[in-house]
Coordinates of C-alpha atoms and ligand atoms in Angstrom, one line a residue:
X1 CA -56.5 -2.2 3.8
X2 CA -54.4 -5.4 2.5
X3 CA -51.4 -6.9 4.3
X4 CA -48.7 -4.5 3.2
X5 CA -50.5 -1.2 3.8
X6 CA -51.1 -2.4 7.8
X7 CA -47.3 -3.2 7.5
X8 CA -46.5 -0.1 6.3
X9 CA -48.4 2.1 8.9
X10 CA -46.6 -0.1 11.5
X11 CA -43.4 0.3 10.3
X12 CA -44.4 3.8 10.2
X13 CA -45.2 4.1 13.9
X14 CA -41.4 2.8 14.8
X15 CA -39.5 4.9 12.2
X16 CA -41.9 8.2 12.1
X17 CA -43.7 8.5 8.5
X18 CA -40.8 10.6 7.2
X19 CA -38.5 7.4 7.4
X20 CA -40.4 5.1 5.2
X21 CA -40.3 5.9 1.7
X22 CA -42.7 4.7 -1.1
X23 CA -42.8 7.5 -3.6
X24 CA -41.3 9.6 -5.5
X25 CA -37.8 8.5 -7.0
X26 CA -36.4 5.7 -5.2
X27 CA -33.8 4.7 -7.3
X28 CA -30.7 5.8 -5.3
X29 CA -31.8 2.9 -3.0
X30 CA -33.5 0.6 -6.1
X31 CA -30.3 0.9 -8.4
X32 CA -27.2 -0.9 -7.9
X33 CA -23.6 1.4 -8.6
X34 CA -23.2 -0.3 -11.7
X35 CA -26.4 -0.1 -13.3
X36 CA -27.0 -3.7 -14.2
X37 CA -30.5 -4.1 -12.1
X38 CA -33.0 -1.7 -11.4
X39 CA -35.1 -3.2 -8.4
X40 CA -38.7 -2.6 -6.8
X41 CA -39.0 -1.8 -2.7
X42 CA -42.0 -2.4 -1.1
X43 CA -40.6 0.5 1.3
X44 CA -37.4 1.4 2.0
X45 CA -37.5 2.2 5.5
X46 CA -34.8 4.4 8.0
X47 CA -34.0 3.7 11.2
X48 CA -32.1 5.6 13.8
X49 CA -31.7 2.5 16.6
X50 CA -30.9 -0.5 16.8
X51 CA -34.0 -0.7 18.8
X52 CA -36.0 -0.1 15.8
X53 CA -33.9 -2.0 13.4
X54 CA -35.5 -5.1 15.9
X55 CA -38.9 -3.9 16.0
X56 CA -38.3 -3.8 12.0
X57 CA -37.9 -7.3 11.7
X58 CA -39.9 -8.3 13.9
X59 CA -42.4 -7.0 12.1
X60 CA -41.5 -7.8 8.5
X61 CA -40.9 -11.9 9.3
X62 CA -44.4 -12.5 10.0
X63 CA -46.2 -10.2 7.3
X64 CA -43.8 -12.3 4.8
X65 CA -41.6 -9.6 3.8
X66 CA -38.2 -9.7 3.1
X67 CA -35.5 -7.4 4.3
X68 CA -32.6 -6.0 2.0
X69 CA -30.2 -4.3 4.5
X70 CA -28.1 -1.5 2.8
X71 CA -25.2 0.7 3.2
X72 CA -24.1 3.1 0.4
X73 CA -25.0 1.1 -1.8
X74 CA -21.7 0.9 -3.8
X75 CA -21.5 -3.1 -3.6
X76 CA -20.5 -4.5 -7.1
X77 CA -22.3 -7.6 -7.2
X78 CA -26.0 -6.4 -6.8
X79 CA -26.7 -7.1 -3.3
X80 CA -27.9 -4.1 -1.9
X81 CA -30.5 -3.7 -3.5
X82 CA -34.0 -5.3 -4.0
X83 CA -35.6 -7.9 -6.5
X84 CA -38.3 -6.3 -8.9
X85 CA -41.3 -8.0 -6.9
X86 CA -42.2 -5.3 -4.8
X87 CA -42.4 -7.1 -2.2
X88 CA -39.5 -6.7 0.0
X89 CA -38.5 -3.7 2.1
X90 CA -35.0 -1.9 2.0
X91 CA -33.4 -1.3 5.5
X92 CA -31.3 1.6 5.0
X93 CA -28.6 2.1 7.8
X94 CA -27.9 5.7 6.5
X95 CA -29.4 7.1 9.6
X96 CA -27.0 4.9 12.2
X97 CA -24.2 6.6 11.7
X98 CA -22.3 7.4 15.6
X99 CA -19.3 6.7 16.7
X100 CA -20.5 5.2 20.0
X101 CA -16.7 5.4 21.8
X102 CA -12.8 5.2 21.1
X103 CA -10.8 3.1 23.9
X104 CA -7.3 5.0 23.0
X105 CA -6.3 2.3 25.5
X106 CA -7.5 -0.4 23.7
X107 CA -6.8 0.5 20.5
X108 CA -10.4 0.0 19.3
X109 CA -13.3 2.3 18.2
X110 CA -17.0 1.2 18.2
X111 CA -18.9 2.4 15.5
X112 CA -23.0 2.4 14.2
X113 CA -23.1 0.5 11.0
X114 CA -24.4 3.3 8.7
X115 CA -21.3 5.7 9.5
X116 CA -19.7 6.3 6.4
X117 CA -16.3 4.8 6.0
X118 CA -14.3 8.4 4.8
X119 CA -15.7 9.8 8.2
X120 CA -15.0 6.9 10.4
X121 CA -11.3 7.4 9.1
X122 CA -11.6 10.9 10.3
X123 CA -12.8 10.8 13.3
X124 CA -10.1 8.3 14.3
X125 CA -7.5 10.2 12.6
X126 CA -8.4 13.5 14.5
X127 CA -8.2 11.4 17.8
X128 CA -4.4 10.5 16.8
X129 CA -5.4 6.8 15.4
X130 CA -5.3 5.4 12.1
X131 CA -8.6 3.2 11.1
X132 CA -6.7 1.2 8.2
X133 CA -9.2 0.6 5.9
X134 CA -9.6 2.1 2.9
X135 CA -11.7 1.9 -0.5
X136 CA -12.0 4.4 -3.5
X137 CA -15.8 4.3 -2.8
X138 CA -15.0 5.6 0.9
X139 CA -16.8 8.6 0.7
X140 CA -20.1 6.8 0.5
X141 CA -19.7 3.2 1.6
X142 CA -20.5 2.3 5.3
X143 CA -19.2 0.3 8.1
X144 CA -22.1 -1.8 8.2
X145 CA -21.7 -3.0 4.4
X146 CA -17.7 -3.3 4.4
X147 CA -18.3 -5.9 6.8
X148 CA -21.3 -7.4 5.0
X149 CA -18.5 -7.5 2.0
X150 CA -15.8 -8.3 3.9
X151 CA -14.3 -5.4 1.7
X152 CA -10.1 -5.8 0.7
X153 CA -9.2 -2.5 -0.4
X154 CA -5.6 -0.7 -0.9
X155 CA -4.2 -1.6 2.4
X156 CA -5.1 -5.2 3.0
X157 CA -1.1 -5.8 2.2
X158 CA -0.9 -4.7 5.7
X159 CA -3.9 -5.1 7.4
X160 CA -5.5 -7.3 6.5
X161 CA -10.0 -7.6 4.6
X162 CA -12.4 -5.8 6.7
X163 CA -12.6 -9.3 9.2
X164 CA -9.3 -8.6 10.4
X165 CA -10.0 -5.8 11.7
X166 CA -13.6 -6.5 14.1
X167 CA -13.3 -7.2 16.9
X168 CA -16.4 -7.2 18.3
X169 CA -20.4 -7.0 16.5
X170 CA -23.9 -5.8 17.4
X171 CA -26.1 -7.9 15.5
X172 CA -30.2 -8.3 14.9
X173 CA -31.1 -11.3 14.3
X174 CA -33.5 -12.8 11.7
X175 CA -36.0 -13.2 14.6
X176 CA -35.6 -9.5 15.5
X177 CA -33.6 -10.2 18.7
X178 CA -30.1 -8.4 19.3
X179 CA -26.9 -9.9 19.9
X180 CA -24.4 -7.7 22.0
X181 CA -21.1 -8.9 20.7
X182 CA -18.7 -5.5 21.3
X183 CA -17.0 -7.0 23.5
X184 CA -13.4 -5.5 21.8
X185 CA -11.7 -8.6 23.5
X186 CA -8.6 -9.6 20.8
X187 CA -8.8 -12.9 22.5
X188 CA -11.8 -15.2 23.5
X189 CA -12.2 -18.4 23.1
X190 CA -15.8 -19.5 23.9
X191 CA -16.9 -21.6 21.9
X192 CA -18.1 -20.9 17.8
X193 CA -16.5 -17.1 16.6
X194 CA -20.0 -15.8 16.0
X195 CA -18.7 -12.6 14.5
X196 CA -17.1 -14.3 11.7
X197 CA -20.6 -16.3 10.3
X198 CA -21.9 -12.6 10.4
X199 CA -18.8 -11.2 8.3
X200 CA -19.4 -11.5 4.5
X201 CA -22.5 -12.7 4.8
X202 CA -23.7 -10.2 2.2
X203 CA -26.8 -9.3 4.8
X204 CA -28.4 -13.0 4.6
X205 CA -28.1 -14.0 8.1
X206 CA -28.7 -10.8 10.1
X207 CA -28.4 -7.0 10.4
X208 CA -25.3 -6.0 11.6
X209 CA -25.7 -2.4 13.8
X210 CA -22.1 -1.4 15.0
X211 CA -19.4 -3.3 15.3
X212 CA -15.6 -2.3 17.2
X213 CA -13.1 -2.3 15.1
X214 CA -8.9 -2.0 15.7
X215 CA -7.2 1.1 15.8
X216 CA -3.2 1.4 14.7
X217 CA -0.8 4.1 16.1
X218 CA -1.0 6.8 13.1
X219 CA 2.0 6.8 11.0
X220 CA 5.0 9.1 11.6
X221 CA 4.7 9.3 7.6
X222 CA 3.6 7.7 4.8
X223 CA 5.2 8.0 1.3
X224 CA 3.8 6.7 -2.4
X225 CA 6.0 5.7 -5.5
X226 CA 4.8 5.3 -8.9
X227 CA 6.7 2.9 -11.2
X228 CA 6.7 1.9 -14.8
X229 CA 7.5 -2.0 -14.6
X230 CA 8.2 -4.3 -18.0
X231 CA 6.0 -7.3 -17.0
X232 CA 3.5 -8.8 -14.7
X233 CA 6.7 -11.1 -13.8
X234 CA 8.7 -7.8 -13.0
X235 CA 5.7 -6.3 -10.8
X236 CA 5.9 -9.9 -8.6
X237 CA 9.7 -9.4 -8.3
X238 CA 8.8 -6.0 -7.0
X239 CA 6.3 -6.5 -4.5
X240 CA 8.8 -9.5 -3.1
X241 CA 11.5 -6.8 -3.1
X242 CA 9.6 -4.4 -1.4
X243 CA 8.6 -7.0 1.7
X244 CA 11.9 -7.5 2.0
X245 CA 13.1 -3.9 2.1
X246 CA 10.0 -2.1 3.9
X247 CA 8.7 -5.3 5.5
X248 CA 5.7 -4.2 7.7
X249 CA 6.0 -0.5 6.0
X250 CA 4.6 -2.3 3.0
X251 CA 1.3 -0.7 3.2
X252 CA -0.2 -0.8 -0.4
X253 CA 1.3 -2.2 -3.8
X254 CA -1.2 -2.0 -6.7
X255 CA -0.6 -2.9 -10.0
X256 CA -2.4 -1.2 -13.2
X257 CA -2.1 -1.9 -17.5
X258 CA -0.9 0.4 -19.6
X259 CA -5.0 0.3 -21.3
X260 CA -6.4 0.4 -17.8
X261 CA -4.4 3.6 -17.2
X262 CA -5.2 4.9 -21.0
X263 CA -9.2 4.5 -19.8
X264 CA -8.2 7.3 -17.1
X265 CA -6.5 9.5 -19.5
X266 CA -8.9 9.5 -21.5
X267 CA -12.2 10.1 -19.2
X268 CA -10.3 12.3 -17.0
X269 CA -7.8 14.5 -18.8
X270 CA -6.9 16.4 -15.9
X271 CA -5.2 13.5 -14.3
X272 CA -1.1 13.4 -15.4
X273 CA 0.1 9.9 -15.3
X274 CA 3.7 9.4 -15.1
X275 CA 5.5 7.0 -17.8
X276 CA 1.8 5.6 -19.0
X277 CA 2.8 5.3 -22.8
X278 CA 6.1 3.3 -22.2
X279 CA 5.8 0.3 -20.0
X280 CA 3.4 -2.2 -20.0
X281 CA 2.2 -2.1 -16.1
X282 CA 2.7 0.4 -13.4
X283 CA 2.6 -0.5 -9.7
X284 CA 1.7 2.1 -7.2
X285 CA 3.7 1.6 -3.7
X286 CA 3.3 3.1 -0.2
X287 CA 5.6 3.1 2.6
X288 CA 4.3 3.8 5.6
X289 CA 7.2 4.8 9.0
X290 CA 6.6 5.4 12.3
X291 CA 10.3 6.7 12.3
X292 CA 10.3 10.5 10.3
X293 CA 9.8 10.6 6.4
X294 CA 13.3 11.3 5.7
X295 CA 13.9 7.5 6.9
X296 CA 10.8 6.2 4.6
X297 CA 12.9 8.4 2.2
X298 CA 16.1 6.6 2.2
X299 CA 13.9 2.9 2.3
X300 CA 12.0 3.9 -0.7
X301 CA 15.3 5.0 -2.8
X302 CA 17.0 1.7 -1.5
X303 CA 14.3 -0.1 -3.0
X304 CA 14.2 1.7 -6.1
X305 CA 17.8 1.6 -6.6
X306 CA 17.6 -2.7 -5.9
X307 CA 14.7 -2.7 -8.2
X308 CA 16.3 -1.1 -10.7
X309 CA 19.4 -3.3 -10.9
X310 CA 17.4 -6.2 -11.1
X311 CA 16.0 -4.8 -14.0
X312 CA 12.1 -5.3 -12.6
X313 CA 11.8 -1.2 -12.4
X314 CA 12.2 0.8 -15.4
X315 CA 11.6 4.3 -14.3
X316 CA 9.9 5.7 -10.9
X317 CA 8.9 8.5 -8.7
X318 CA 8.2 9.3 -5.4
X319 CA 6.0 11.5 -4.9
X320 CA 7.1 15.2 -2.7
X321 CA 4.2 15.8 -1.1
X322 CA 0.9 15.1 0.3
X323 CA -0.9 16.3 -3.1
X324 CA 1.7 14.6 -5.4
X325 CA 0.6 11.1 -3.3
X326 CA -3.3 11.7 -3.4
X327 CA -2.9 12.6 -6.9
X328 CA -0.9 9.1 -7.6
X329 CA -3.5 7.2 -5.8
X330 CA -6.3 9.0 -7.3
X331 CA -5.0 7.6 -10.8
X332 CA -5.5 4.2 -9.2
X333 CA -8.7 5.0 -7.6
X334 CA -10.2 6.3 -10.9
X335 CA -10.2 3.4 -13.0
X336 CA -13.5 2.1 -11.8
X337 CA -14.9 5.1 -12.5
X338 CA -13.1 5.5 -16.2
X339 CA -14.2 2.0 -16.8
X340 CA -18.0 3.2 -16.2
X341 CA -17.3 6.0 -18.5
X342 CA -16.4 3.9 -21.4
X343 CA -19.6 1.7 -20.9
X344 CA -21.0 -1.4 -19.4
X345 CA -18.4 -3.8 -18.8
X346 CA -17.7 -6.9 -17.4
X347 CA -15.9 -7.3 -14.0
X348 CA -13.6 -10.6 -12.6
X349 CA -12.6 -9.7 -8.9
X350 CA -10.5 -12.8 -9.1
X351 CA -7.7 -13.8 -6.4
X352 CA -4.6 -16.9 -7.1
X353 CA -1.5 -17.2 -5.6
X354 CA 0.7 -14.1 -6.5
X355 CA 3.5 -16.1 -7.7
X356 CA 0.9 -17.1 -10.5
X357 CA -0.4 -14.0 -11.1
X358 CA 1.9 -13.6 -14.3
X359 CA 1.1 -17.2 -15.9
X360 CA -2.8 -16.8 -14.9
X361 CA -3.0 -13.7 -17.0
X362 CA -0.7 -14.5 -19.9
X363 CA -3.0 -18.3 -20.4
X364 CA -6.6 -16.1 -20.0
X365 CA -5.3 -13.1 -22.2
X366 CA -4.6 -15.9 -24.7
X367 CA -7.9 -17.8 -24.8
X368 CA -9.9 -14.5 -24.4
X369 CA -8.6 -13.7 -27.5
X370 CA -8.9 -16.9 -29.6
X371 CA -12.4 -16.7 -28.7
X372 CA -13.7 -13.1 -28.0
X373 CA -11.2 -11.5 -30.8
X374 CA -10.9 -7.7 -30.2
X375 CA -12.3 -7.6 -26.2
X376 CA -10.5 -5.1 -24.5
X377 CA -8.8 -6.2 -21.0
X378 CA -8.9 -3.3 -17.9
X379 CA -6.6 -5.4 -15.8
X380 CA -5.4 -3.9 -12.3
X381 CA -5.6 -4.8 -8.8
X382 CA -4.4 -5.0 -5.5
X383 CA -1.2 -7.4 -6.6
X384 CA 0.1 -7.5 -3.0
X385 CA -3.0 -9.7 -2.3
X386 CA -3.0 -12.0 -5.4
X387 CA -6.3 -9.8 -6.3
X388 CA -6.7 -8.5 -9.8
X389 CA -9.6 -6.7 -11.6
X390 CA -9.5 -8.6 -14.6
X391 CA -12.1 -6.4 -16.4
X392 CA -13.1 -7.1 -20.4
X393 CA -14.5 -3.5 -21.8
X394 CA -16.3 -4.4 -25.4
X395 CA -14.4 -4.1 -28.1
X396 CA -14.0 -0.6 -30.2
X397 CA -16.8 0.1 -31.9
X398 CA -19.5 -3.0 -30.4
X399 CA -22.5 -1.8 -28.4
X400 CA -21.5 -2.9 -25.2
X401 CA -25.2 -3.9 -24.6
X402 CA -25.5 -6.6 -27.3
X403 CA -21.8 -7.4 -26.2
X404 CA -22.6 -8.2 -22.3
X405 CA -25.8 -10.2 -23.3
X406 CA -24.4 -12.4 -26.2
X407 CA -20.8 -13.0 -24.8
X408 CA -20.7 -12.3 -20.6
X409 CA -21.9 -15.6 -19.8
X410 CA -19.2 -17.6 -22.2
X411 CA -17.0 -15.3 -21.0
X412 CA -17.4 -15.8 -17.6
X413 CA -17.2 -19.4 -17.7
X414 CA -13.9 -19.1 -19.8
X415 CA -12.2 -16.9 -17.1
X416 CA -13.6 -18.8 -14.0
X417 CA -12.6 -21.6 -15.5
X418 CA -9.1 -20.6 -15.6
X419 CA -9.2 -19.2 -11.8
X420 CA -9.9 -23.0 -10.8
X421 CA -7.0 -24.4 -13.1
X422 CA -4.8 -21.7 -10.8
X423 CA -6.9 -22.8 -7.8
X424 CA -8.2 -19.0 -7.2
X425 CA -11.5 -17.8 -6.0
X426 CA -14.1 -16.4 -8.3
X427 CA -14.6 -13.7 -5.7
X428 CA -11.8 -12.1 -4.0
X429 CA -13.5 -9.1 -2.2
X430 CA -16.8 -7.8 -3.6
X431 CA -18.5 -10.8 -2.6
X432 CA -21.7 -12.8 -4.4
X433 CA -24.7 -11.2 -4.2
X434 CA -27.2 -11.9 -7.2
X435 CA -24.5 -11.5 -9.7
X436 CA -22.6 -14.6 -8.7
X437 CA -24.5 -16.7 -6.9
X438 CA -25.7 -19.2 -10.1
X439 CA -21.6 -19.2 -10.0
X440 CA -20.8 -20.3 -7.1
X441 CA -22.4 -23.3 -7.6
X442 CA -19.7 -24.4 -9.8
X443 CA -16.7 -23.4 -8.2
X444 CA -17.2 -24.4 -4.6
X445 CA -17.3 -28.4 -3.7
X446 CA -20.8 -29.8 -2.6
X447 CA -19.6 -29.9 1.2
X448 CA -18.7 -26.5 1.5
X449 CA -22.3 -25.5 0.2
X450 CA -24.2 -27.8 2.1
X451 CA -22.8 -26.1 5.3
X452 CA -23.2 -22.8 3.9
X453 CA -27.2 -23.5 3.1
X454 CA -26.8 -25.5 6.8
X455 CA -25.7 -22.2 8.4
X456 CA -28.3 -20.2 6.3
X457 CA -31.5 -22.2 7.7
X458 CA -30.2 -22.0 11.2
X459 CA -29.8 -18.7 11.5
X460 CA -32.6 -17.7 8.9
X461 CA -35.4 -20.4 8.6
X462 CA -37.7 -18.2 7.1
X463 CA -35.1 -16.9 5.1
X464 CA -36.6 -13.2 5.7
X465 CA -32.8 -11.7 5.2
X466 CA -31.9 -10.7 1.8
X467 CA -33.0 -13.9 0.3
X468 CA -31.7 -15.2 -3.4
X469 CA -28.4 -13.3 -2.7
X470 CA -25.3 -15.3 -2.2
X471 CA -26.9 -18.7 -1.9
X472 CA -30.0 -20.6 -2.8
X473 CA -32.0 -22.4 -0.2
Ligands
LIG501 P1 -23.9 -1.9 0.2 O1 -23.5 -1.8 -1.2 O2 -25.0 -1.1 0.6 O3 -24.2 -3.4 0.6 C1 -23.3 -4.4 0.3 C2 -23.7 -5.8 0.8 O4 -23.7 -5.8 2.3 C3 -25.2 -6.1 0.5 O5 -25.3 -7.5 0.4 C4 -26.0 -5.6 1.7 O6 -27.2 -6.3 1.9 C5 -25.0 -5.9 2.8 N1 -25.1 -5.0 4.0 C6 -25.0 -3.6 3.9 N2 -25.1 -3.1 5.2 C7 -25.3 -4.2 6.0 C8 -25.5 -4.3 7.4 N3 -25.5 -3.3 8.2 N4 -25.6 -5.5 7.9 C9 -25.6 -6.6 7.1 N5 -25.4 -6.6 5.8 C10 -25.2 -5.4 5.2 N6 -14.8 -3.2 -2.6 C11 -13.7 -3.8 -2.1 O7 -13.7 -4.8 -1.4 N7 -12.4 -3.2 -2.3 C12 -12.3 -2.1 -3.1 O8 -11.2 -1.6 -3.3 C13 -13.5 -1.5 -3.6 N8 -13.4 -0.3 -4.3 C14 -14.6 0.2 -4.8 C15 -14.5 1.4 -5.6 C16 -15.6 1.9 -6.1 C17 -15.5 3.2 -6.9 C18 -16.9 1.4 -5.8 C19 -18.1 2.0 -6.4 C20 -17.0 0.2 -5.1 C21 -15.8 -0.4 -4.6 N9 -15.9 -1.5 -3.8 C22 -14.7 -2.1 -3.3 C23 -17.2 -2.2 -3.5 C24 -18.0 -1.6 -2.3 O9 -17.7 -0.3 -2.1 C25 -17.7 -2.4 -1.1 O10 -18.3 -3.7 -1.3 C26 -18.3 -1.9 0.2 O11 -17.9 -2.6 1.3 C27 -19.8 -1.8 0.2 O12 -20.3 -1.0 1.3 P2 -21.7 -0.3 1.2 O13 -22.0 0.4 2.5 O14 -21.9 0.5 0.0 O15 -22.6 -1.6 1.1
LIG502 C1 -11.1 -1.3 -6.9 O1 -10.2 -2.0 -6.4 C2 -12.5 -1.8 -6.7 O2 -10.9 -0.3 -7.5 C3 -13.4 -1.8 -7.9 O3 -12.5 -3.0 -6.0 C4 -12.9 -2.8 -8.9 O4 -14.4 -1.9 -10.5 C5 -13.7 -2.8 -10.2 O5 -13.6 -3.8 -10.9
LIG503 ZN1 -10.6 -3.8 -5.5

């Protein structure tokens, strides 16, 4: 019996046989979401306890295997799942999935990190809570890897990125041993926010298990407008309009092109978007009131009306009901998913300074053009955080294929390039993970990665956790 096979029948005896899986198709575990890399697990392996997410590692460190921790697996920057060596497990937290208690006192809820986010949301919303967070991949993605991701989202306008809403983390570490950080304290100052290195760490310090996250008072009601805007310039005038008339009932403004929104159209016919031929952009807006909905009503149509007279609104609509708002967001939502429809394509989750927004794309657009003639631009976003998807889709009629492999890598470097000339980030919310990381070499100064790799060896010397994502050491 070689190494890995005593490993395995090890593992076996913490997780039961059933939980680690070696055959048959693994590639729901071995693919990433966007089908650029197609890994090889050694195992992917279940467990139900943070008890046996320690034994796990503890076991994996000294056989010299690696551990991939993973979620849904809807990351966007291949980091979920594992390289083609064979040699490194996948930790699924799928089976970890309780909510362990709500303190409706407290305002906090502490959850197991494999609960899926769209449950989470329920469970807190049937207890008389809102849980704010809130991603189009909701359905499958988990607690655990929105706060591997540090995942934005549609509400982040408000809110705040996954980080501002933990409180509190359980945590294994590399070495197997468990750190019991729920403590749901909103202040503590003891020394070094430990919580925070384990945040967006993309799973290559430690295995985060549950974590207690905040809780808001639900909504009394929460309304969505649609509306067709003349620029990228007009949208900015917007959202500035619509802080000062809703303020903190600002709860989502995103912004979407005319093409983006022609992409949905086209995959999904079904879907009926308002004034999508006409303008340029359209911005999707919620208001959310703790007053009654005829107040978010009359704040809504006072914005409107303002918006209008400043000419940075052309048309809009609020939506009537419940199903008139999901089916606006679910426009929004859709153009990942209409994007994949139309082929492989090349993603920028890019973030500058809103008030730059306009200028950022109108330079980029430009020299995309001069030098990739014909490359079609999904650009949307979550405006009301500087955060655009600045997409490229091949042109008409190129293989996409032979497109990505000749021109991604200029590309890339044109368009990063221009984020540092606006002094943005190359990765607003979906993080690094093998995608990236050559990247981010480039576009972070040689202090900030020295502590990064710094951090990285103290926590991970034998750099056992998801190794080669994120940073090289
Ligand atoms: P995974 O993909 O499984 O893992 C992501 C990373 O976290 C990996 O590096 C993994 O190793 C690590 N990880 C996972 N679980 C743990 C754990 N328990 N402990 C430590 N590390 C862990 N992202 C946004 O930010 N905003 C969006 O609006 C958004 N919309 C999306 C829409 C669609 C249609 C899709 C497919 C994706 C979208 N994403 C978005 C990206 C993705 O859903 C998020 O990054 C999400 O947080 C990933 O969660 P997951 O459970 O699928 O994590
Ligand atoms: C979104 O905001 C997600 O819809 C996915 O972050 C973005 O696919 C993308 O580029
Ligand atoms: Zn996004």
């Amino acid at each position: 019996m070689n190494s890995f096979d005593t490993l395995l029948q090890s593992l076996r005896a913490v997780v039961g046989a059933a939980n680690v899986l070696t055959e048959g198709d693994l590639s729901a575990w071995e693919q990433d979401w966007r089908k650029r890399e197609r890994g090889k697990a050694l195992a992917v392996v279940r467990p139900a306890s943070t008890d046996e997410v320690a034994q796990i590692v503890k076991l994996c460190g000294p056989a010299g295997v690696s551990i991939v921790p993973q979620g849904g697996n809807t990351g966007m920057v291949v980091g979920s799942t594992p390289d083609a060596s064979g040699t490194q497990i996948v930790l699924s937290l799928q089976r970890m999935q309780q909510v362990r208690a709500l303190d409706s006192a407290n305002l906090t809820v502490t959850v197991e990190a494999g609960c899926v986010l769209q449950s989470l949301q329920e469970t807190c919303k049937k207890a008389g809570f809102l849980f704010p967070l809130s991603l189009a991949s909701e359905g499958s993605c988990t607690i655990g890897g929105n706060l591997g991701t540090n995942a934005g989202g549609t509400q982040v306008v408000r809110y705040g990125n996954t980080r501002e809403l933990c409180l509190g983390l359980e945590v294994v570490t590399a070495q197997g041993e468990v750190w019991n950080g729920l403590s749901g304290l909103r202040k503590d100052n003891t020394g070094y926010d430990l919580r925070h290195l384990f945040i967006g760490s993309e799973g290559t310090l430690g295995i985060i298990t549950a974590a207690t996250m905040r809780l808001y008072p639900l909504p009394a009601a929460q309304l969505t407008a649609f509306a067709a805007v003349p620029s990228l310039e007009a949208a900015v005038e917007l959202l500035g309009l619509a802080h000062r008339f809703l303020s903190a009932g600002l709860t989502g403004f995103e912004v979407m092109s005319q093409f983006a929104l022609g992409l949905v159209v086209k995959h999904f016919p079904q879907q009926k978007v308002p004034f999508q031929q006409d303008a340029p952009y359209c911005v999707v807006l919620e208001n959310s009131d703790h007053e009654s909905e005829a107040h978010a009503r009359t704040q809504f149509e006072r914005l409107l009306e303002a918006a209008m007279e400043h000419g940075c609104v052309l048309d809009a609509v609020v939506a009537e009901s419940m199903a008139q708002a999901k089916a606006l967001w679910h426009i929004r939502e859709s153009i990942p998913l209409a994007q994949a429809q139309e082929g492989l394509n090349i993603k920028h989750d890019i973030s500058v300074a809103v008030s730059r927004i306009p200028e950022f794309v109108r330079v980029t657009d430009a020299l995309i053009q001069q030098s990739f003639p014909g490359a079609r631009m999904v650009n949307y976003g979550h405006l009301g955080d500087g955060n655009l998807h600045y997409n490229v889709q091949a042109p008409l009629g190129a293989d996409a294929q032979t497109f990505l492999k000749e021109q991604e890598p200029a590309l890339n470097a044109l368009v990063y390039a221009s984020v540092d000339q606006f002094g943005g980030s190359i990765s607003a919310e979906h993080g690094i993970g093998s995608l990236k990381r050559d990247k981010l070499e480039h576009h972070k100064s040689p202090v900030a990665l020295q502590m990064m790799r710094a951090i990285k060896t103290a926590l991970d010397p034998q750099n056992v956790m998801n190794p080669g994502r994120m940073i090289r050491v």
